[in-house]
XYZ file of C-alpha atoms in Angstrom:
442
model
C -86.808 16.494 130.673
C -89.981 15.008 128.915
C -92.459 12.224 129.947
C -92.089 9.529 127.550
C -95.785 7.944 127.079
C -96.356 4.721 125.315
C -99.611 4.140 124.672
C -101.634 0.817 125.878
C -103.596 0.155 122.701
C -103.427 -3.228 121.493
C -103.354 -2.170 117.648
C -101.873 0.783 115.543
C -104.499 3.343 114.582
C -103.826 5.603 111.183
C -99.937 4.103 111.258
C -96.922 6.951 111.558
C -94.058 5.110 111.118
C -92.583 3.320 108.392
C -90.469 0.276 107.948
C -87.101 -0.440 109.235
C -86.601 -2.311 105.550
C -87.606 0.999 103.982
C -84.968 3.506 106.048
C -82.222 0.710 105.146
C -82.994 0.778 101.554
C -83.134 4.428 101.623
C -79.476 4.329 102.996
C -78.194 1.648 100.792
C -79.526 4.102 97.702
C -76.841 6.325 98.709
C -73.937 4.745 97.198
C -73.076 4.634 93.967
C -73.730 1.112 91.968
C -75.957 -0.608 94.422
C -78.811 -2.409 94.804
C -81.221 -2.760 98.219
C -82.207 -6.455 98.151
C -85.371 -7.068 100.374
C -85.341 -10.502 101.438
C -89.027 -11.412 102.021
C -92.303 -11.237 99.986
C -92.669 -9.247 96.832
C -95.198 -7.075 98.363
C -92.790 -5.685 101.090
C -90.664 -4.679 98.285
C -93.162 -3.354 96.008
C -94.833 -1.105 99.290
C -91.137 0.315 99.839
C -90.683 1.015 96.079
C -94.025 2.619 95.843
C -93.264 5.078 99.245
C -89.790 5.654 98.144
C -91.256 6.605 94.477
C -93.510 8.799 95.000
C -91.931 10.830 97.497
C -89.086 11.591 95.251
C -90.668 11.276 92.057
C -87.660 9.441 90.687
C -86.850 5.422 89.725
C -86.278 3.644 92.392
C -83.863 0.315 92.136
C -84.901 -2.482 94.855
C -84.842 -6.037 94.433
C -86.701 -8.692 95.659
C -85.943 -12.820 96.934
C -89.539 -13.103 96.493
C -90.741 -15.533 99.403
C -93.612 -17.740 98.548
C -96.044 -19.885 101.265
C -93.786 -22.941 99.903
C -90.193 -21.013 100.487
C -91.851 -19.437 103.966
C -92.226 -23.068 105.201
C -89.127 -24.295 103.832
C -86.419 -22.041 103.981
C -85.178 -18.448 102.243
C -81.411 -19.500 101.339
C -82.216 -20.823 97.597
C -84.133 -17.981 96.860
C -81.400 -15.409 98.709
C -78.845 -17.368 96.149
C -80.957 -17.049 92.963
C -81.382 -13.672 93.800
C -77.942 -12.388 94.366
C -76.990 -14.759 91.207
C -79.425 -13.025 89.348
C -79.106 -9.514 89.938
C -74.833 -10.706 88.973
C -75.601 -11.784 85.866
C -78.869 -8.961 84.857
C -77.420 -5.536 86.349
C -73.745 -6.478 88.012
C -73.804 -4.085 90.821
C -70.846 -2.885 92.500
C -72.438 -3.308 96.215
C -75.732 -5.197 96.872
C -77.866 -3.983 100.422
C -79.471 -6.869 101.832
C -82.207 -6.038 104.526
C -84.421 -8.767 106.688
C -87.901 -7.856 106.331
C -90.592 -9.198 109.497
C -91.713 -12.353 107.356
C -88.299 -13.704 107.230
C -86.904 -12.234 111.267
C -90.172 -13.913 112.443
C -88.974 -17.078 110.452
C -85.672 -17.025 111.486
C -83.792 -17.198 108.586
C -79.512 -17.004 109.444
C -78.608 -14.893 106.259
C -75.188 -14.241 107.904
C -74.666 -18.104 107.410
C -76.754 -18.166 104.076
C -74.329 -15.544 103.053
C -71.583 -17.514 103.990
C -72.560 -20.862 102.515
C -73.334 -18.867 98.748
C -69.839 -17.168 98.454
C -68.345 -20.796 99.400
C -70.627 -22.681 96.505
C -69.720 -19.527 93.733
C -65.968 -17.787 94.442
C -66.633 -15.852 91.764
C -68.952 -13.617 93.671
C -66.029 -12.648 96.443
C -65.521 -9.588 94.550
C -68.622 -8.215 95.468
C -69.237 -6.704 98.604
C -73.159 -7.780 100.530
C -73.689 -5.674 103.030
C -76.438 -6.813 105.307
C -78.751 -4.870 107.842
C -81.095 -7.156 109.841
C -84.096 -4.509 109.711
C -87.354 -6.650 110.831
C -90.437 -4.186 110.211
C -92.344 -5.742 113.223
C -90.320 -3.377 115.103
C -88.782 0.097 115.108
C -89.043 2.565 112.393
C -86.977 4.231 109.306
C -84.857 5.530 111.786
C -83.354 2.482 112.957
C -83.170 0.836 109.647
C -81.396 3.884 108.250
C -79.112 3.831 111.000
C -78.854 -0.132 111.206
C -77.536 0.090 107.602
C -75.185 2.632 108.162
C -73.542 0.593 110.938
C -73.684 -2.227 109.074
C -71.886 -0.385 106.078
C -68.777 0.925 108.182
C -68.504 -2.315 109.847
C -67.631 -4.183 106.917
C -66.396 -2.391 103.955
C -63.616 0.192 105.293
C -59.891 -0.806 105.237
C -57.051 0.448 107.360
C -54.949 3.062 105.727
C -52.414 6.238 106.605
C -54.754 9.409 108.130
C -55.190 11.541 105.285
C -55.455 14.823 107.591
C -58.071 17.053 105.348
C -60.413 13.864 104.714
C -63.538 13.675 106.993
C -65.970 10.944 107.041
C -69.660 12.516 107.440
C -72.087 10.244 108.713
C -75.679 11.779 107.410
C -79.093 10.526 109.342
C -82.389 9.978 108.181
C -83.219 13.486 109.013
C -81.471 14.927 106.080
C -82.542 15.230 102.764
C -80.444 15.356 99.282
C -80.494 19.155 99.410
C -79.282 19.580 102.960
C -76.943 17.108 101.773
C -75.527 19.431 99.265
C -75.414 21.880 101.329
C -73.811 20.317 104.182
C -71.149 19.257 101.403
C -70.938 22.657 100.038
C -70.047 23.874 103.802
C -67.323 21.586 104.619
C -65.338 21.540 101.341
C -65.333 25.917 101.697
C -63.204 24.527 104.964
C -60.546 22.722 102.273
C -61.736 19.535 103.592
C -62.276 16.805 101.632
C -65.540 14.828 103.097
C -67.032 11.375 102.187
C -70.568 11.302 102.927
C -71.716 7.852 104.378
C -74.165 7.604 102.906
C -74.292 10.555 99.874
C -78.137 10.657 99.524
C -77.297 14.506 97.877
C -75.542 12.395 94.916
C -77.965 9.941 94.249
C -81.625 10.951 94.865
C -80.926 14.926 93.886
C -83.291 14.922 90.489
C -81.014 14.924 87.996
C -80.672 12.832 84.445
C -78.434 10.248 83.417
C -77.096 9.852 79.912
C -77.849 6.333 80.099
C -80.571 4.049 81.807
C -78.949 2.302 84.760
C -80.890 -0.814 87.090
C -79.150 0.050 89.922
C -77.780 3.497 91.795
C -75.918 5.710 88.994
C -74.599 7.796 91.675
C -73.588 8.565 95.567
C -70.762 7.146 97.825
C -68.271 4.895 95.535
C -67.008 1.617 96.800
C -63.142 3.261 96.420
C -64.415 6.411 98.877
C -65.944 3.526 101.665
C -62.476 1.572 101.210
C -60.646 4.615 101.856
C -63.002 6.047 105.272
C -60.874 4.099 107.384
C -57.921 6.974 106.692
C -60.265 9.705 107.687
C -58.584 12.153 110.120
C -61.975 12.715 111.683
C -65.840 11.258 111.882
C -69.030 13.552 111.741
C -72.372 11.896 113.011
C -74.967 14.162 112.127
C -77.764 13.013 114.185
C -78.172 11.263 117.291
C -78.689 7.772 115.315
C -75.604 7.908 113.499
C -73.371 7.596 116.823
C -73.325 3.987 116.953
C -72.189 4.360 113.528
C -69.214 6.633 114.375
C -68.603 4.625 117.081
C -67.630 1.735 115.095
C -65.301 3.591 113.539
C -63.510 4.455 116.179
C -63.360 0.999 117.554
C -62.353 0.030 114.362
C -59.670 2.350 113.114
C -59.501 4.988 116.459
C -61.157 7.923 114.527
C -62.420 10.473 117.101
C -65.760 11.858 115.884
C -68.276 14.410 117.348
C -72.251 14.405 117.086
C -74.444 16.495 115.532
C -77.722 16.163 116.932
C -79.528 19.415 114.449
C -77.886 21.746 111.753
C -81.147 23.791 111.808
C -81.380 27.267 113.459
C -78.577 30.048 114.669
C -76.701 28.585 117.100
C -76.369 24.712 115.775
C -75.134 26.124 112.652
C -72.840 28.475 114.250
C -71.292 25.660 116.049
C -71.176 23.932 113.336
C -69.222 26.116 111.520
C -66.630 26.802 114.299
C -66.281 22.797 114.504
C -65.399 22.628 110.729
C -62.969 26.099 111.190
C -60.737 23.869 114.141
C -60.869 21.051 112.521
C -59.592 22.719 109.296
C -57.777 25.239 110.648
C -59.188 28.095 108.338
C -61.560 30.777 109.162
C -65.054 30.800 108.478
C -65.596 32.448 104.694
C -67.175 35.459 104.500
C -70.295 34.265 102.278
C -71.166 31.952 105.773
C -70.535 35.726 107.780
C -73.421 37.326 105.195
C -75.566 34.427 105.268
C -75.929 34.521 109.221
C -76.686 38.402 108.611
C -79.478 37.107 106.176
C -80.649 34.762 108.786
C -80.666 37.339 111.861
C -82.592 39.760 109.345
C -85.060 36.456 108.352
C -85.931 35.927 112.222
C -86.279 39.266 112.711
C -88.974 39.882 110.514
C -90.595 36.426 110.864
C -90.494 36.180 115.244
C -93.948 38.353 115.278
C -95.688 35.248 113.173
C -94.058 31.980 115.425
C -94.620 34.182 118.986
C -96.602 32.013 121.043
C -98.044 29.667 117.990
C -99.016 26.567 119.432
C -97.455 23.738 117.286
C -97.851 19.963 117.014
C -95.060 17.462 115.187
C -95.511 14.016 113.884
C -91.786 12.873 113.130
C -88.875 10.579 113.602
C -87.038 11.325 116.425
C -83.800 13.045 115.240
C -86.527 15.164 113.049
C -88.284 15.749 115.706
C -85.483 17.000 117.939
C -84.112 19.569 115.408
C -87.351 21.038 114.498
C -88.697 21.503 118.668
C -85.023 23.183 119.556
C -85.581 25.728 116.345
C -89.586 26.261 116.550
C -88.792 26.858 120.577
C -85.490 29.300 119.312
C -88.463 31.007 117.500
C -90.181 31.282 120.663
C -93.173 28.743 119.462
C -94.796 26.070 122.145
C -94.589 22.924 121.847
C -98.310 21.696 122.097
C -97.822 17.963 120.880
C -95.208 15.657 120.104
C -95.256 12.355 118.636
C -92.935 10.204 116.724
C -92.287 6.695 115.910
C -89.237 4.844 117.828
C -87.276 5.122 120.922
C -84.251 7.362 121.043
C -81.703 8.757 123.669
C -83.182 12.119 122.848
C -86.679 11.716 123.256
C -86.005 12.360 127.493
C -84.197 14.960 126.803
C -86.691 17.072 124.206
C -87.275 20.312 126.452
C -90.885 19.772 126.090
C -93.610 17.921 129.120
C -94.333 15.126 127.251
C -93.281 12.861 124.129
C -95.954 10.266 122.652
C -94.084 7.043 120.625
C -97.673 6.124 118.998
C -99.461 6.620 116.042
C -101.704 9.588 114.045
C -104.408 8.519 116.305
C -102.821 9.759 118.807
C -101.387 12.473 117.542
C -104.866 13.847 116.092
C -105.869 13.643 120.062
C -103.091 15.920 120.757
C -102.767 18.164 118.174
C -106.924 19.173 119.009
C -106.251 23.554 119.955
C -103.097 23.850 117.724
C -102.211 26.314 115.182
C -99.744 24.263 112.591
C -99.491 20.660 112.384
C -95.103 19.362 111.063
C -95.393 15.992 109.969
C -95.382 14.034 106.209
C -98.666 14.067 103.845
C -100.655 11.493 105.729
C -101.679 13.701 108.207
C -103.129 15.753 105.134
C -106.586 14.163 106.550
C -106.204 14.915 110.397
C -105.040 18.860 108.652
C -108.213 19.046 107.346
C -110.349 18.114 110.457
C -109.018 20.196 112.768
C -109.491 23.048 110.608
C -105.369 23.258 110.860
C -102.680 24.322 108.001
C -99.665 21.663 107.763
C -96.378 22.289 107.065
C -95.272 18.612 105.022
C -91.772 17.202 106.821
C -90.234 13.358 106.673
C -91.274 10.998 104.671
C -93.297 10.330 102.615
C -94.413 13.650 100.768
C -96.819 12.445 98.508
C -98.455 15.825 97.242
C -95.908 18.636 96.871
C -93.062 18.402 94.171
C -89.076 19.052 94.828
C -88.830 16.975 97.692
C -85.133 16.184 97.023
C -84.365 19.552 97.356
C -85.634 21.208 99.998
C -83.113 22.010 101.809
C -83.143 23.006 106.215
C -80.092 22.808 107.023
C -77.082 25.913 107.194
C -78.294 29.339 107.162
C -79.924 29.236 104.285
C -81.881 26.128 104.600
C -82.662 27.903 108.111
C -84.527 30.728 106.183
C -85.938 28.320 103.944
C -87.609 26.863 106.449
C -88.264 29.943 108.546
C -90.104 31.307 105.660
C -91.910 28.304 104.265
C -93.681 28.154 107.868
C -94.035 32.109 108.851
C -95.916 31.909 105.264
C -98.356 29.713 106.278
C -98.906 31.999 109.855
C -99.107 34.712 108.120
C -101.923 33.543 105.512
C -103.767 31.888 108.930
C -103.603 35.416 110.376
C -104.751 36.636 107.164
C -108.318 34.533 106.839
C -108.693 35.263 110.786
C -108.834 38.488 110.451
C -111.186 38.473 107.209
C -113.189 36.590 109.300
C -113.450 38.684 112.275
C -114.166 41.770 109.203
C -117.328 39.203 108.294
C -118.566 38.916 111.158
C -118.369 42.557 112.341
C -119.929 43.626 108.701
C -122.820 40.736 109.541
C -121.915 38.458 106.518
């Protein structure tokens, strides 16, 4: 069980954590013909697009109500209206995400009721589902937004409907990226299932081209696939933060579901697997039999490099839990942990202590270690402390391929393994040249 510290500083030092606006956004990108609409100022729109951007180096759609001093003071529902009207007429979206941002939480503004009071003054717009996730960034992180828009999502647009018995509703955290996406998909469909990803982040933000230039989401979950999750023999929550989600759905339509708290390592994936083989009722293929072989060989020759490394982590909190279990499976100490928001699992992180702070803190703790896990702003604290980093989360500013890197199953698993026993095995590498220096008196 782990200590979880929160810090008694009175401001944020070197900030970890991004926005609650910014995880909801990055859900709402994951089905297909929508639009995130932040309702606030145009800067917390333009500071989302810009993270979101550059971190997967592809065009990002958001939209913005654009709050003013004058509309601050006097209200956000005309410019919530024009927007919605606007975005109608200019790029008629399928879906529209609309996410609270802190300007408009700390003024209050009912956009349940705004939303209301629009579709009464224009019927034409009942067609079109708004899906909104009250996501103030004064509070929590990515995390919660992500998972505050997934909730949000299955709580409105599902519909009732016969249990189709091979269709599985997947509920994918924050933690995973478009590749493990893919390959999460690629691993339940060799089952004969037939899974709808809520939401299908491997669809949409997986690098590839469109034959035509499109102002909002070309591709991901459709609004037919949401409609039809509600006849889903069986919900997947992969990640702690997606269980309210599932939840919901059970409440809603009585779909059991199970939870998925890591798909990273030996033994989550071989779970995993066994899940989808019940559920499905078919034997594991043999390609997922080879691939554990590959991934027994992988630890094999990669345990000498992670014995006893001391290792410090900067990430959200289902992140964070995944990649402690598998650096610990590796037989790697845990010599600092910090990440961003609270979670059920931060207690139960088999490690002495947990820090919800900042990378002020986290450059405290991670003094004495031998890797630093965390995104490229602690590029800085890297170079310091003399330290190489391994870049995880978001954002990943410097390195290219971001949407698909891929952690998850066993071959994400050796991915990983070897992406981090590389970077060991070139620190053991310049140690040892240095000890040669010193012994030859250079």
């Amino acid at each position: 069980m782990a200590i979880v510290n929160l810090p008694n500083k009175p401001l944020t030092v070197n900030p970890l954590k991004q926005s609650q606006a910014l995880g909801a956004s990055l859900a709402f990108l994951g089905l297909k013909g929508m639009i995130p609409l932040f309702h606030g100022s145009q800067g917390c729109t333009a500071f989302a697009k810009v993270v979101l951007v550059r971190h997967f180096r592809e065009a990002i759609p958001l939209a913005t109500t654009a709050m003013t001093e004058v509309t601050t003071i006097l209200g956000g529902e005309e410019n919530v209206e024009q927007a919605i009207l606007t975005l109608v007429e200019k790029v008629s979206p399928e879906i529209i995400g609309l996410c609270s941002t802190g300007l408009t939480e700390t003024r209050g503004d009912e956009l349940e009721r705004f939303l209301k009071e629009i579709r009464d003054r224009h019927q034409s717009l009942n067609y079109l589902p708004i899906v909104y996730a009250t996501t103030p960034d004064f509070k929590g992180a990515l995390q919660d937004g992500f998972g505050a828009a997934v909730e949000s999502i299955v709580r409105e647009i599902p519909q009732a409907g016969g249990v189709r018995t091979e269709q599985v509703t997947i509920l994918a955290g924050s933690a995973f990226t478009p590749g493990d996406i893919q390959e999460i998909k690629e691993m339940v469909t060799a089952f004969g299932l037939v899974p709808i990803f809520v939401p299908d982040l491997g669809a949409s933000l997986d690098g590839h081209l469109e034959d035509d230039y499109t102002a909002i989401t070309a591709s991901g979950t459709t609004l037919k696939q949401l409609r039809d999750v509600g006849s889903s023999a069986f919900t997947i929550a992969l990640g702690e933060s997606m269980r309210p989600a599932a939840k919901i759905l059970e409440e809603r339509f009585n779909i059991p579901y199970e939870v998925f708290s890591e798909l990273t390592g030996l033994e989550p994936v071989d779970e995993f697997l066994q899940a989808l083989s019940i559920l499905s009722s078919n034997p594991v293929p043999e390609k997922y039999r080879r691939q554990r072989r590959q991934l027994q060989d992988a630890m094999l020759d990669a345990h000498f490099y992670f014995s006893a490394k001391r290792v410090s982590l900067a990430l959200e909190p289902d992140l964070l839990w995944s990649m402690v279990n598998f650096l610990q499976s590796m037989g790697s100490q845990i010599h600092g942990a910090v990440t961003t928001t609270r979670s059920p699992l931060l207690e139960k992180l088999p490690v002495k202590s947990v820090t919800i702070g900042d990378l002020d803190d986290f450059e405290q703790l991670a003094l004495g270690s031998d890797l630093l896990i965390g995104n490229s702003n602690l590029g800085a604290i890297a170079k310091r402390l003399s330290v190489p980093l391994y870049r995880l989360g978001i954002p990943i500013y410097d390195r290219l391929g971001n949407g698909y890197f891929t952690k998850v199953g066993y071959r994400g698993t050796i991915e990983l393994l070897f992406g981090i026993g590389n970077l060991f095995l070139e620190a053991e590498e310049q140690r040892v040249k240095h000890l040669w220096n010193l012994g030859n008196g250079d």
